[in-house]
GROMACS .gro file of C-alpha atoms in nm:
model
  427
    1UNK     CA    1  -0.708   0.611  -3.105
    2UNK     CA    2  -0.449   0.543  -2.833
    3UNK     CA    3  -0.660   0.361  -2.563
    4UNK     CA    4  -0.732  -0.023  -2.637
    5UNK     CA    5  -0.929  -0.287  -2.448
    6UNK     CA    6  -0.720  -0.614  -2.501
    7UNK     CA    7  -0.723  -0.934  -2.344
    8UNK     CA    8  -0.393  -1.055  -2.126
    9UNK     CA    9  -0.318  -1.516  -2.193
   10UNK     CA   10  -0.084  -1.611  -1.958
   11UNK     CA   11  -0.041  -1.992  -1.930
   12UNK     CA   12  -0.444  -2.129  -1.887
   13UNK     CA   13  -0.543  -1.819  -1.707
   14UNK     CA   14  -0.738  -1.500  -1.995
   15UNK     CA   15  -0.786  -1.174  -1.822
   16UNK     CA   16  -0.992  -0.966  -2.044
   17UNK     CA   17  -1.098  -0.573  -2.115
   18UNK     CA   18  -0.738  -0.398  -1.995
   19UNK     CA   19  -0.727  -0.092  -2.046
   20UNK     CA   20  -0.402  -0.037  -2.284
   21UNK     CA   21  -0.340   0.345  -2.321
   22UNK     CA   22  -0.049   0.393  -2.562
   23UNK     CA   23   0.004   0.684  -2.469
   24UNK     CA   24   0.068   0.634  -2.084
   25UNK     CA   25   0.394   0.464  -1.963
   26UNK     CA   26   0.425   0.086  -2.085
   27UNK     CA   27   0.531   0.053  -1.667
   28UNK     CA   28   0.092   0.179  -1.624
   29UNK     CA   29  -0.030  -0.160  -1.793
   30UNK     CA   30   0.266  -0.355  -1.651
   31UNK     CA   31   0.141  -0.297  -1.262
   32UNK     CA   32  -0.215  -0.294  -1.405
   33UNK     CA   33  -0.132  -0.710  -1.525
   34UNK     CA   34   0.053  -0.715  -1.187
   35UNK     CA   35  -0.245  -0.676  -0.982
   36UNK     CA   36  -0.407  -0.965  -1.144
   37UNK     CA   37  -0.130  -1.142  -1.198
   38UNK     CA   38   0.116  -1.112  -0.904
   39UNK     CA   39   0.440  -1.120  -1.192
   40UNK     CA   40   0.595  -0.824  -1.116
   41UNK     CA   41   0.696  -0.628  -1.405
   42UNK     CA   42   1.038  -0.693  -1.437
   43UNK     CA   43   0.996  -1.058  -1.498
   44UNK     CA   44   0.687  -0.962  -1.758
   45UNK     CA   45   0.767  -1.004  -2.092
   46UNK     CA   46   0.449  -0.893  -2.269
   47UNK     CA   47   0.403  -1.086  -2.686
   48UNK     CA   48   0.245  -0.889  -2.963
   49UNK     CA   49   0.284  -1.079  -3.292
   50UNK     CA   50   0.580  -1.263  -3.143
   51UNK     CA   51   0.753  -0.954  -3.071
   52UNK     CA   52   0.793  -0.844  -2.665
   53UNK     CA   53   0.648  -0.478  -2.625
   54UNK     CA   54   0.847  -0.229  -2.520
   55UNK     CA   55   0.849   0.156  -2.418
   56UNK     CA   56   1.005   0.254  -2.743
   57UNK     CA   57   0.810   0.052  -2.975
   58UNK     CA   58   0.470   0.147  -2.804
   59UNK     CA   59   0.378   0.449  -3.080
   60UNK     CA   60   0.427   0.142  -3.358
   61UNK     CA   61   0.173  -0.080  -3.181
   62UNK     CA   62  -0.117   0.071  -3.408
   63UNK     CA   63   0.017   0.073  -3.673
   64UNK     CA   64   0.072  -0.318  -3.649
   65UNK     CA   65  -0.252  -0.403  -3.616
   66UNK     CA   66  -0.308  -0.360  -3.240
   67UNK     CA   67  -0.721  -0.341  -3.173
   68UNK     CA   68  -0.997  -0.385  -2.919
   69UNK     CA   69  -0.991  -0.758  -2.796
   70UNK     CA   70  -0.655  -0.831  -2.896
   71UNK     CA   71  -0.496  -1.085  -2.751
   72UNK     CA   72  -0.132  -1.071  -2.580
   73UNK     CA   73   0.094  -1.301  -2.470
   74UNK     CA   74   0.281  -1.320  -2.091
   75UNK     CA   75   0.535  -1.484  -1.972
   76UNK     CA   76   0.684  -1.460  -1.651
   77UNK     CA   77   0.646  -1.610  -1.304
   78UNK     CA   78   0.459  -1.464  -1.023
   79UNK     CA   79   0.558  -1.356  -0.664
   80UNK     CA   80   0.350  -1.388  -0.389
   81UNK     CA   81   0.509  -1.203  -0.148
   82UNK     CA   82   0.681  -0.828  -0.249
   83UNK     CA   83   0.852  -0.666  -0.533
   84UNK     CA   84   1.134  -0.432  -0.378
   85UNK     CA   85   1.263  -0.315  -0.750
   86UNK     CA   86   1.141  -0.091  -0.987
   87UNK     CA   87   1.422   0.108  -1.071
   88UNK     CA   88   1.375  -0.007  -1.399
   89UNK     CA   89   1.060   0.111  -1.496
   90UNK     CA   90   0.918   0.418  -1.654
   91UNK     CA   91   0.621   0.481  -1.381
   92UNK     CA   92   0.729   0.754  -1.155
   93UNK     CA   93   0.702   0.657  -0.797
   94UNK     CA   94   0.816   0.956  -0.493
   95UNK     CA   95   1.140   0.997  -0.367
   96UNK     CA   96   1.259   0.659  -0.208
   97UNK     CA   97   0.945   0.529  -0.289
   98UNK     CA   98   0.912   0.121  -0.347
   99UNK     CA   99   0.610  -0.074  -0.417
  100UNK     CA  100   0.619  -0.346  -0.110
  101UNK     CA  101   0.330  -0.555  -0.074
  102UNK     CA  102   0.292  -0.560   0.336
  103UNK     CA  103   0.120  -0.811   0.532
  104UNK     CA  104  -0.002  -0.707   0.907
  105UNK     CA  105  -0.231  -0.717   1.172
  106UNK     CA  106  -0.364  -0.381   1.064
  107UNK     CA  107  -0.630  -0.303   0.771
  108UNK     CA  108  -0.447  -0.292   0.463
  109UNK     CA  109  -0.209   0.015   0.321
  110UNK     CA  110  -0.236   0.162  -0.049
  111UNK     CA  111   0.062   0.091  -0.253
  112UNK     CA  112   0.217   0.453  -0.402
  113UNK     CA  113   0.189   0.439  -0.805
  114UNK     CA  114   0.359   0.717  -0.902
  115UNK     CA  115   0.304   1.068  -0.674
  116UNK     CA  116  -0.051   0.912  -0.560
  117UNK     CA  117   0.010   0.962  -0.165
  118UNK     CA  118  -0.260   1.252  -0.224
  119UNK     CA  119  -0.535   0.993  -0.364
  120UNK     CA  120  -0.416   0.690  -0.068
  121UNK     CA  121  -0.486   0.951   0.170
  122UNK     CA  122  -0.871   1.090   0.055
  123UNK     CA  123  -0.939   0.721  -0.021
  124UNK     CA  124  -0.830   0.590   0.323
  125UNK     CA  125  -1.051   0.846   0.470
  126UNK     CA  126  -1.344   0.791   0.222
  127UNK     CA  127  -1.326   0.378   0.325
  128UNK     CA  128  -1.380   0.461   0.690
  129UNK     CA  129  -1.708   0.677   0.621
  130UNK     CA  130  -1.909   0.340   0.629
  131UNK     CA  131  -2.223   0.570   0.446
  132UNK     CA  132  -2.013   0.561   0.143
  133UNK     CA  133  -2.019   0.171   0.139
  134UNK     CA  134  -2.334   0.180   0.070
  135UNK     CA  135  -2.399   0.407  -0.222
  136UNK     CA  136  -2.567   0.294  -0.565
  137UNK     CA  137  -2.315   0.128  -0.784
  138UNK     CA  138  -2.488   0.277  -1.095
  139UNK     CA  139  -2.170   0.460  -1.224
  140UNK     CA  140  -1.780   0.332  -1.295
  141UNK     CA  141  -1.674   0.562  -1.034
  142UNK     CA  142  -1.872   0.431  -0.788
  143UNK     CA  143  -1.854   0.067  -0.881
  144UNK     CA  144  -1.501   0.101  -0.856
  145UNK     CA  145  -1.494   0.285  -0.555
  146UNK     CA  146  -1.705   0.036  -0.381
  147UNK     CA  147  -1.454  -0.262  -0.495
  148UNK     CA  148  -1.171  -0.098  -0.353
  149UNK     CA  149  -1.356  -0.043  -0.034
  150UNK     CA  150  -1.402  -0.412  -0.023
  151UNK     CA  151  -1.071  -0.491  -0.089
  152UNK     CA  152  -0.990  -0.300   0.213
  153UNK     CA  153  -1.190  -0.460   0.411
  154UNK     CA  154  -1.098  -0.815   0.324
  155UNK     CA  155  -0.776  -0.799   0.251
  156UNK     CA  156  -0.414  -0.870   0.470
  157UNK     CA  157  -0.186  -0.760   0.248
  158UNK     CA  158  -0.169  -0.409   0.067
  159UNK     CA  159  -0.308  -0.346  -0.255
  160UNK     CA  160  -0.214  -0.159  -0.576
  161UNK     CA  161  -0.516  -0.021  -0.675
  162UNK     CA  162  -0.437   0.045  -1.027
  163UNK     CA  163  -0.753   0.019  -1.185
  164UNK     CA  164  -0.895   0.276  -0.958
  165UNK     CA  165  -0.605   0.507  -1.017
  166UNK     CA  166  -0.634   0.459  -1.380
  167UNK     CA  167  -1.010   0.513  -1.393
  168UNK     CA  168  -0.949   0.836  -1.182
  169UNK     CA  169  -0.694   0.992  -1.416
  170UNK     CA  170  -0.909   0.852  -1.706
  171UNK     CA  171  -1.217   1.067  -1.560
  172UNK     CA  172  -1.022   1.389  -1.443
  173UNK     CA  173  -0.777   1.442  -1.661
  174UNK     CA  174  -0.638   1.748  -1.432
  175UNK     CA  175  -0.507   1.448  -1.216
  176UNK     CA  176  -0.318   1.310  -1.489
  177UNK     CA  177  -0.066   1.593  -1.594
  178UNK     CA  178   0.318   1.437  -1.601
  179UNK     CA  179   0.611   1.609  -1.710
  180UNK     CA  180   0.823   1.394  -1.888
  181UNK     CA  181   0.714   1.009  -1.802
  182UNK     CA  182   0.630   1.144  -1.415
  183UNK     CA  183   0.302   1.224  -1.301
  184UNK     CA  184   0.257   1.516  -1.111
  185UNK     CA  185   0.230   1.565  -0.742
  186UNK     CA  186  -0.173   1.669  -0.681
  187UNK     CA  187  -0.335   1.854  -0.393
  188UNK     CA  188  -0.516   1.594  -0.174
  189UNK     CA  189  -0.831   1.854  -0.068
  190UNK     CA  190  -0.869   1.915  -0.408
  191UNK     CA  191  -0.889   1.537  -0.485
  192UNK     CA  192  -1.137   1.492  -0.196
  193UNK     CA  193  -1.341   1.740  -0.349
  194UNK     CA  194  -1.334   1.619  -0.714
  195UNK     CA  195  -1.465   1.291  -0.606
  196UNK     CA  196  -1.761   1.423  -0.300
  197UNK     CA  197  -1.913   1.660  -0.573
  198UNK     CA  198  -1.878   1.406  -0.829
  199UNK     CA  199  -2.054   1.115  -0.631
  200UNK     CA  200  -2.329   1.365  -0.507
  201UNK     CA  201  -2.427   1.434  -0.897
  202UNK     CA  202  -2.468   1.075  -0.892
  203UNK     CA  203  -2.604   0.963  -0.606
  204UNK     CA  204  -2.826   1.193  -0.384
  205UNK     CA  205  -2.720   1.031  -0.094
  206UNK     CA  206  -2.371   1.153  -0.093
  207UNK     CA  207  -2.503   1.497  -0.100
  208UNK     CA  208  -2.673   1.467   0.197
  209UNK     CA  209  -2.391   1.286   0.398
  210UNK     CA  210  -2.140   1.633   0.320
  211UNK     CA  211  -2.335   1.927   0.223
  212UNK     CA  212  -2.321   2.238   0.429
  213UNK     CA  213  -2.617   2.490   0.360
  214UNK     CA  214  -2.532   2.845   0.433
  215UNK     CA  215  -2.695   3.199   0.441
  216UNK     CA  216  -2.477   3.482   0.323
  217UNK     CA  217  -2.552   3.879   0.414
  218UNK     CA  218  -2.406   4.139   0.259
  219UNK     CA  219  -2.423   4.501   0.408
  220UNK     CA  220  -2.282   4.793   0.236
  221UNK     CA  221  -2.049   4.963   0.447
  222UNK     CA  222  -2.035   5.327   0.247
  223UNK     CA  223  -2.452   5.342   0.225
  224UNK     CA  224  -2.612   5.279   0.564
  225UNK     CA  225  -2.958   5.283   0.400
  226UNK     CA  226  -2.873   5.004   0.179
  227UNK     CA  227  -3.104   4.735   0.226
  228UNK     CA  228  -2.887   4.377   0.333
  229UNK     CA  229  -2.886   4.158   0.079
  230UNK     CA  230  -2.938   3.787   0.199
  231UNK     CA  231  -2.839   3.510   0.019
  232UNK     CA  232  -2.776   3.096   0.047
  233UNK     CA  233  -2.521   2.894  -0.055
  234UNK     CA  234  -2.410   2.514  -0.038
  235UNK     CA  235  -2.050   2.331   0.003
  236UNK     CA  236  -1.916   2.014   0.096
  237UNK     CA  237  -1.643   2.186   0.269
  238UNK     CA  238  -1.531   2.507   0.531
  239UNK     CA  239  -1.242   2.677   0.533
  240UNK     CA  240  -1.008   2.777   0.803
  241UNK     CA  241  -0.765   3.054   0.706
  242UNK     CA  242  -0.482   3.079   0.850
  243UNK     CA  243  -0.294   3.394   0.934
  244UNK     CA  244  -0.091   3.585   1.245
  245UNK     CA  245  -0.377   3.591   1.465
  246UNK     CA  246  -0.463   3.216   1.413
  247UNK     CA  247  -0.429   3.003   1.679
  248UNK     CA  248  -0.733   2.757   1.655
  249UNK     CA  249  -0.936   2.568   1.403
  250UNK     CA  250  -1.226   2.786   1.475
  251UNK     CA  251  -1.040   3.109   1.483
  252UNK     CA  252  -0.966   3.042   1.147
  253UNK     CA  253  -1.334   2.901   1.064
  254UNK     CA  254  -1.473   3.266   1.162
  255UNK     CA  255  -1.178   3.446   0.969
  256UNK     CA  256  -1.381   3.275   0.645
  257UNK     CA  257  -1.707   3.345   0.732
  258UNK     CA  258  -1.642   3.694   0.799
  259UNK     CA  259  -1.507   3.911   0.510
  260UNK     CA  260  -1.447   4.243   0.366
  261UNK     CA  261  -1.581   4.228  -0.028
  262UNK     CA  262  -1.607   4.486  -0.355
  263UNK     CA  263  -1.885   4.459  -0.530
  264UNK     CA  264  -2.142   4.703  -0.715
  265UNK     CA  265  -2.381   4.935  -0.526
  266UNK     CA  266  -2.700   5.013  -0.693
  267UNK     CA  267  -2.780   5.262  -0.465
  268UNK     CA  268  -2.405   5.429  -0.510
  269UNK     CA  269  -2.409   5.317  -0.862
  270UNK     CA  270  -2.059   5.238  -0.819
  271UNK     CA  271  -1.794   4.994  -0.629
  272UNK     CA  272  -1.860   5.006  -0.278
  273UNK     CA  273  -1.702   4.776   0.040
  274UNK     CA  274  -1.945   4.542   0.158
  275UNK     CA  275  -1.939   4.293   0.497
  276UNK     CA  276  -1.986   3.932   0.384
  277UNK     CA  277  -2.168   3.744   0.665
  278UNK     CA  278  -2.203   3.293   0.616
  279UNK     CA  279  -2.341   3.128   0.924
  280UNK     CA  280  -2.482   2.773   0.853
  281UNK     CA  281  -2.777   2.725   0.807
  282UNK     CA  282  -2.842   2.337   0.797
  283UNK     CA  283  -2.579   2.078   0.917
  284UNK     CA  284  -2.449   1.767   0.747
  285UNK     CA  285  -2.368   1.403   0.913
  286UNK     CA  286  -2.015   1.487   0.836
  287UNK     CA  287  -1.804   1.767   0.812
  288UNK     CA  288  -1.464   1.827   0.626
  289UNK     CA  289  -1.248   2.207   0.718
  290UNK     CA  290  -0.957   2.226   0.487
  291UNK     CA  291  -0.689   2.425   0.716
  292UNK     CA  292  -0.571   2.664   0.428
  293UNK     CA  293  -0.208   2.636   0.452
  294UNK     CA  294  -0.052   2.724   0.060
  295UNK     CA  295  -0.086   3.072  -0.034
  296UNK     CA  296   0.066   3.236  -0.367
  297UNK     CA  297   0.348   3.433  -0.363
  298UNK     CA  298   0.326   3.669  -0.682
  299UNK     CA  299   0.617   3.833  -0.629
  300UNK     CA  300   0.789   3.512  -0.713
  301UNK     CA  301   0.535   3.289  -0.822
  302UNK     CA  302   0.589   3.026  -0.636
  303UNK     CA  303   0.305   2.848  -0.391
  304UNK     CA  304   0.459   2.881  -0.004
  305UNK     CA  305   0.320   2.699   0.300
  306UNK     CA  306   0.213   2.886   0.613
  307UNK     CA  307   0.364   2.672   0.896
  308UNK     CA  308   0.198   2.814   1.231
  309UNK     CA  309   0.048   2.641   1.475
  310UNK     CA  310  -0.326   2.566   1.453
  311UNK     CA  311  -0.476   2.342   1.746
  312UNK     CA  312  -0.789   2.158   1.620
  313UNK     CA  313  -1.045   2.048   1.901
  314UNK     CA  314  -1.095   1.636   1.891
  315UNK     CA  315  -1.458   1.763   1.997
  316UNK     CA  316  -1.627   2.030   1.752
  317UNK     CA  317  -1.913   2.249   1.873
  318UNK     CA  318  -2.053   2.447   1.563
  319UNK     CA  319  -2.335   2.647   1.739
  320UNK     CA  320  -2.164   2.998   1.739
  321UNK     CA  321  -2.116   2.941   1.341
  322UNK     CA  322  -2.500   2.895   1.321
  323UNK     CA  323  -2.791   3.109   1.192
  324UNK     CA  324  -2.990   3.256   1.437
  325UNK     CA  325  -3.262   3.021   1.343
  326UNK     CA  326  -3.022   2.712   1.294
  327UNK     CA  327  -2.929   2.804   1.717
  328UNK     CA  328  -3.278   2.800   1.784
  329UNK     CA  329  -3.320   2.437   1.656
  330UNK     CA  330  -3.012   2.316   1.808
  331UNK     CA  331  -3.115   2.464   2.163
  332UNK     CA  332  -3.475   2.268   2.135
  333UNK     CA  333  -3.279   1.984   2.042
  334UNK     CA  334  -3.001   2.004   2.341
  335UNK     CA  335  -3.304   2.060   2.559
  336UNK     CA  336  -3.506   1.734   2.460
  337UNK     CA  337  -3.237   1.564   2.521
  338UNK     CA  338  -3.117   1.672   2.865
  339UNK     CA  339  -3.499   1.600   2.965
  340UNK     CA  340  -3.496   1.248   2.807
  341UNK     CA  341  -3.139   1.192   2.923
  342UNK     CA  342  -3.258   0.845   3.022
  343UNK     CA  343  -3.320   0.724   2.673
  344UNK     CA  344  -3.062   0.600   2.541
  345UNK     CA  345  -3.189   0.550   2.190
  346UNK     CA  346  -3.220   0.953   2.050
  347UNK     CA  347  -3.027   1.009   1.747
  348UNK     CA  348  -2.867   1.310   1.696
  349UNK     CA  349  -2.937   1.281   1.304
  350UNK     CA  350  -3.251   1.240   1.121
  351UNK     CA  351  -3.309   1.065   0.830
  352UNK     CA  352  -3.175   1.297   0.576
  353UNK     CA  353  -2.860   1.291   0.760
  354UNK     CA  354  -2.900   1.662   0.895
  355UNK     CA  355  -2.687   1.727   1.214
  356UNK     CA  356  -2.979   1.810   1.492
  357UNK     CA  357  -2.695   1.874   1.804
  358UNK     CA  358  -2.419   2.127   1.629
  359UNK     CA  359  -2.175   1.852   1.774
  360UNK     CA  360  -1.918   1.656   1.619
  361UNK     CA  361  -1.596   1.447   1.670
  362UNK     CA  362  -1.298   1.414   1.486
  363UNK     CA  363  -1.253   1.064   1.270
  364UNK     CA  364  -0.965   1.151   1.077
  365UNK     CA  365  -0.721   1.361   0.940
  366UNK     CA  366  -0.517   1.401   0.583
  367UNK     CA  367  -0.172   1.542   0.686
  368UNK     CA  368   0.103   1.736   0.446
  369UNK     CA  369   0.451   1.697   0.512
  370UNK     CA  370   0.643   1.916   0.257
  371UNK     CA  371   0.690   2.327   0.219
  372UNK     CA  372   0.538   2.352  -0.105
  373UNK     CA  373   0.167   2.229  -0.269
  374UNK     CA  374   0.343   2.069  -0.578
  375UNK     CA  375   0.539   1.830  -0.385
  376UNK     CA  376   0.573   1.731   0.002
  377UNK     CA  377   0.362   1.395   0.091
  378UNK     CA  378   0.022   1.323   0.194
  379UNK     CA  379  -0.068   1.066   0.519
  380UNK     CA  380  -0.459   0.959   0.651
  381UNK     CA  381  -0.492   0.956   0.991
  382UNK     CA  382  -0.787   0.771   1.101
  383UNK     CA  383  -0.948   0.704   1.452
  384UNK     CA  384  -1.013   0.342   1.537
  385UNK     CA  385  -1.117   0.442   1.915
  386UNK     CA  386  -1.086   0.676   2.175
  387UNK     CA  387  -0.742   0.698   2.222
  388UNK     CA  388  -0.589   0.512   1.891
  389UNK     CA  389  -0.566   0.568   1.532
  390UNK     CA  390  -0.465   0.415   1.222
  391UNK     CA  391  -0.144   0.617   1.024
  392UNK     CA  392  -0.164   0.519   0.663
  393UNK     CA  393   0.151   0.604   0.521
  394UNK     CA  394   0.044   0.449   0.157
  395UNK     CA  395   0.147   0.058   0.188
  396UNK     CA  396   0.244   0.131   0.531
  397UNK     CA  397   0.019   0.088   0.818
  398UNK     CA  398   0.096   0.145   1.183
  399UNK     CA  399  -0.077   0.242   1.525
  400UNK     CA  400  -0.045   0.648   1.637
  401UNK     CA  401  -0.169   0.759   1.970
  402UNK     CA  402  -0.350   1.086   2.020
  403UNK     CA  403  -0.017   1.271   2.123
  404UNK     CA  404   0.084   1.179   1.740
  405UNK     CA  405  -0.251   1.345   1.649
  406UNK     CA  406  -0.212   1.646   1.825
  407UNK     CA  407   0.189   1.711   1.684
  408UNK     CA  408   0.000   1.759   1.346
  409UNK     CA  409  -0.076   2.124   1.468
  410UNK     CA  410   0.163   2.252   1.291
  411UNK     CA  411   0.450   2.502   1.386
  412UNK     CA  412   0.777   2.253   1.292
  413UNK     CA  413   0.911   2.310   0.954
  414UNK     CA  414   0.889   2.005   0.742
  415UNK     CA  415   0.741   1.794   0.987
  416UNK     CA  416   0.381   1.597   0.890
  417UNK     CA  417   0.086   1.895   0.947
  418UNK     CA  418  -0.303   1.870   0.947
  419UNK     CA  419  -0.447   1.950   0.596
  420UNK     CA  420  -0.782   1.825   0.615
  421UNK     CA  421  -0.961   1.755   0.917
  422UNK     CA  422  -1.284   1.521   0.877
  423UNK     CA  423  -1.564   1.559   1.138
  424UNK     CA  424  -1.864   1.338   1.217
  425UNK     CA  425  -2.188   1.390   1.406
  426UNK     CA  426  -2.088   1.305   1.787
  427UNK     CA  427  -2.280   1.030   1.963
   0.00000   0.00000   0.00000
């Protein structure tokens, strides 16, 4: 066993039920005291059996006795207002990267713990969907989830969320792979997705808030007497691929939806090309497109990044993505509401959170600045009103203006470049 629950004295104050994982970096339950403590970890000098723990002596710590609801000893005096140095420690942080506890004007930042820029980013994004405030707190995902959202919401000064992070890397171990004492850089869509599918197992609600129904045909092209085959899928995501003839988020969105396949042909009773057809077929309060920019080189195995120039509309019309009979609705609805025009209280959701207008509008925006998946840096971008928007560069916080928005198109090598674009139901 090399994960512990202990309890933490320091002077009068107990902090109980830390999660102690031996076989993590000694610098992971250093910033974990930290955050309760405000004694940053180079003054922490943490007592087991009169003896200060260290990174080398961590393997030993068993073997000495160390249980569940031990008791350790710190000493060391907090600070209240930033630690600038960790050069010291074990825990990985990105290039440059220091742990600075900021005080602003603006909502708080997300302190970087060690390559987490991709999880500050989804979570920034996740805290301004104000749905997700209100889930069931029935798991430790979503308990903890909801504490951090209230920490963001309360707080001046940034936080380290490092019971969050640990839980995370606890629960999806994929996001927890290091080489040597660093964690690895992880793909910020991918961490999105880990944690909407994961909430909407748990909570029905979440579900509704992101899933995209679809209907799929498939025609054969080889046997014209083929009957089509229709079928219907669900996602909490589209895709926009990206190649020469891409120039806009929708371009790309069709490009996905629209696809040359191989599968088996009863009728031929062999492999035969087939046209994949999605169009949606019910619509979500919210929409996420991940703008696929990495694609694998095999030649040389590495993972490149396509850099061209994809505009992305501020104001999203779906309705030429649509089933036939999705259109239909959408036209009733756009008609009801051009004859009731005067009232000003129609919804353009129902209460199962289904899009009714096949419009939306841009709230924010996960950016990658980097040429390559496994490393580069993640920022949210989120909209605070019609013509601002919040940049959260991890602990840093700042104002961007919709020209900074648009520069994320792409097209400049190594500059900051839309990743995942987040949609909600216009009103």
């Amino acid at each position: 066993m090399s994960v512990f629950l202990v309890s933490v004295k320091w002077g009068k104050e107990k902090y109980e039920n830390l999660r102690f994982d031996l076989s993590a970096p000694l610098s992971e339950f250093c910033l974990q005291i930290y955050s309760l403590t405000t004694v940053p970890p180079e003054r922490q000098k943490i007592m087991f059996k009169g003896k200060v723990i260290k990174e080398e002596s961590l393997s030993n710590l068993e073997k000495l006795g160390l249980k569940n609801g031990q008791i350790l000893l710190l000493m060391g005096t907090a600070e209240t207002q930033k630690i600038e140095n960790f050069e010291n420690l074990n825990e990985p942080f990105e290039q440059n990267q220091q742990i600075q506890i900021q005080t602003s004007i603006y909502p708080p930042g997300l302190c970087n713990l060690g390559n987490t820029c991709y999880l500050n980013s989804t979570l920034q994004c996740m805290n301004a969907i104000n749905e997700l405030h209100k889930i069931p707190t029935n798991t430790p995902l979503s308990q903890n989830l909801i504490d951090l959202f209230g920490e963001l919401n309360t707080n001046q000064s940034s936080i380290i969320p490092i019971t969050f992070v640990s839980l995370f890397r606890a629960q999806f171990p994929m996001f927890a792979q290091m080489q040597g004492n660093n964690y690895l850089q992880q793909d910020a869509e991918e961490c999105w997705s880990t944690l909407i599918t994961q909430l909407s197992n748990q909570t029905p609600v979440v579900k509704k808030l992101f899933a995209i129904e679809t209907s799929i045909t498939l025609q054969c092209n080889e046997e014209t007497q083929e009957s089509i085959q229709v079928m219907h899928d669900e996602s909490i995501k589209l895709l926009c691929h990206i190649t020469n003839s891409t120039n806009h988020l929708m371009d790309g969105i069709k490009q996905s939806m629209e696809q040359i396949v191989k599968k088996h042909s009863i009728t031929l009773n062999r492999e035969a090309s087939y046209k994949q057809t999605s169009r949606l077929s019910k619509l979500p309060r919210y929409i996420a497109i991940q703008l696929v920019r990495f694609t694998r080189k095999t030649d040389v195995n590495v993972t490149a990044k396509i850099l061209r120039q994809v505009t992305f509309p501020k104001n999203l019309d779906v309705f030429e993505i649509c089933s036939s009979e999705l259109q239909q609705k959408i036209t009733n609805y756009r008609n009801s509401q051009e004859e009731n025009s005067s009232n000003s209280d129609i919804t353009q959701t129902t209460e199962n959170y289904e899009n009714l207008s096949g419009q939306y509008e841009l709230v924010s925006v996960i950016s990658h600045q980097g040429r390559s998946a496994e490393g580069g840096h993640y920022i949210a971008w989120v909209r605070q009103s019609q013509d601002t928007w919040l940049k959260f560069d991890d602990a840093i916080v700042s104002l961007a203006s919709n020209d900074e928005i648009n520069r994320l198109q792409g097209g400049v090598a190594d500059s900051p470049m839309a990743y995942v674009c987040f949609y909600a139901t216009k009103h």
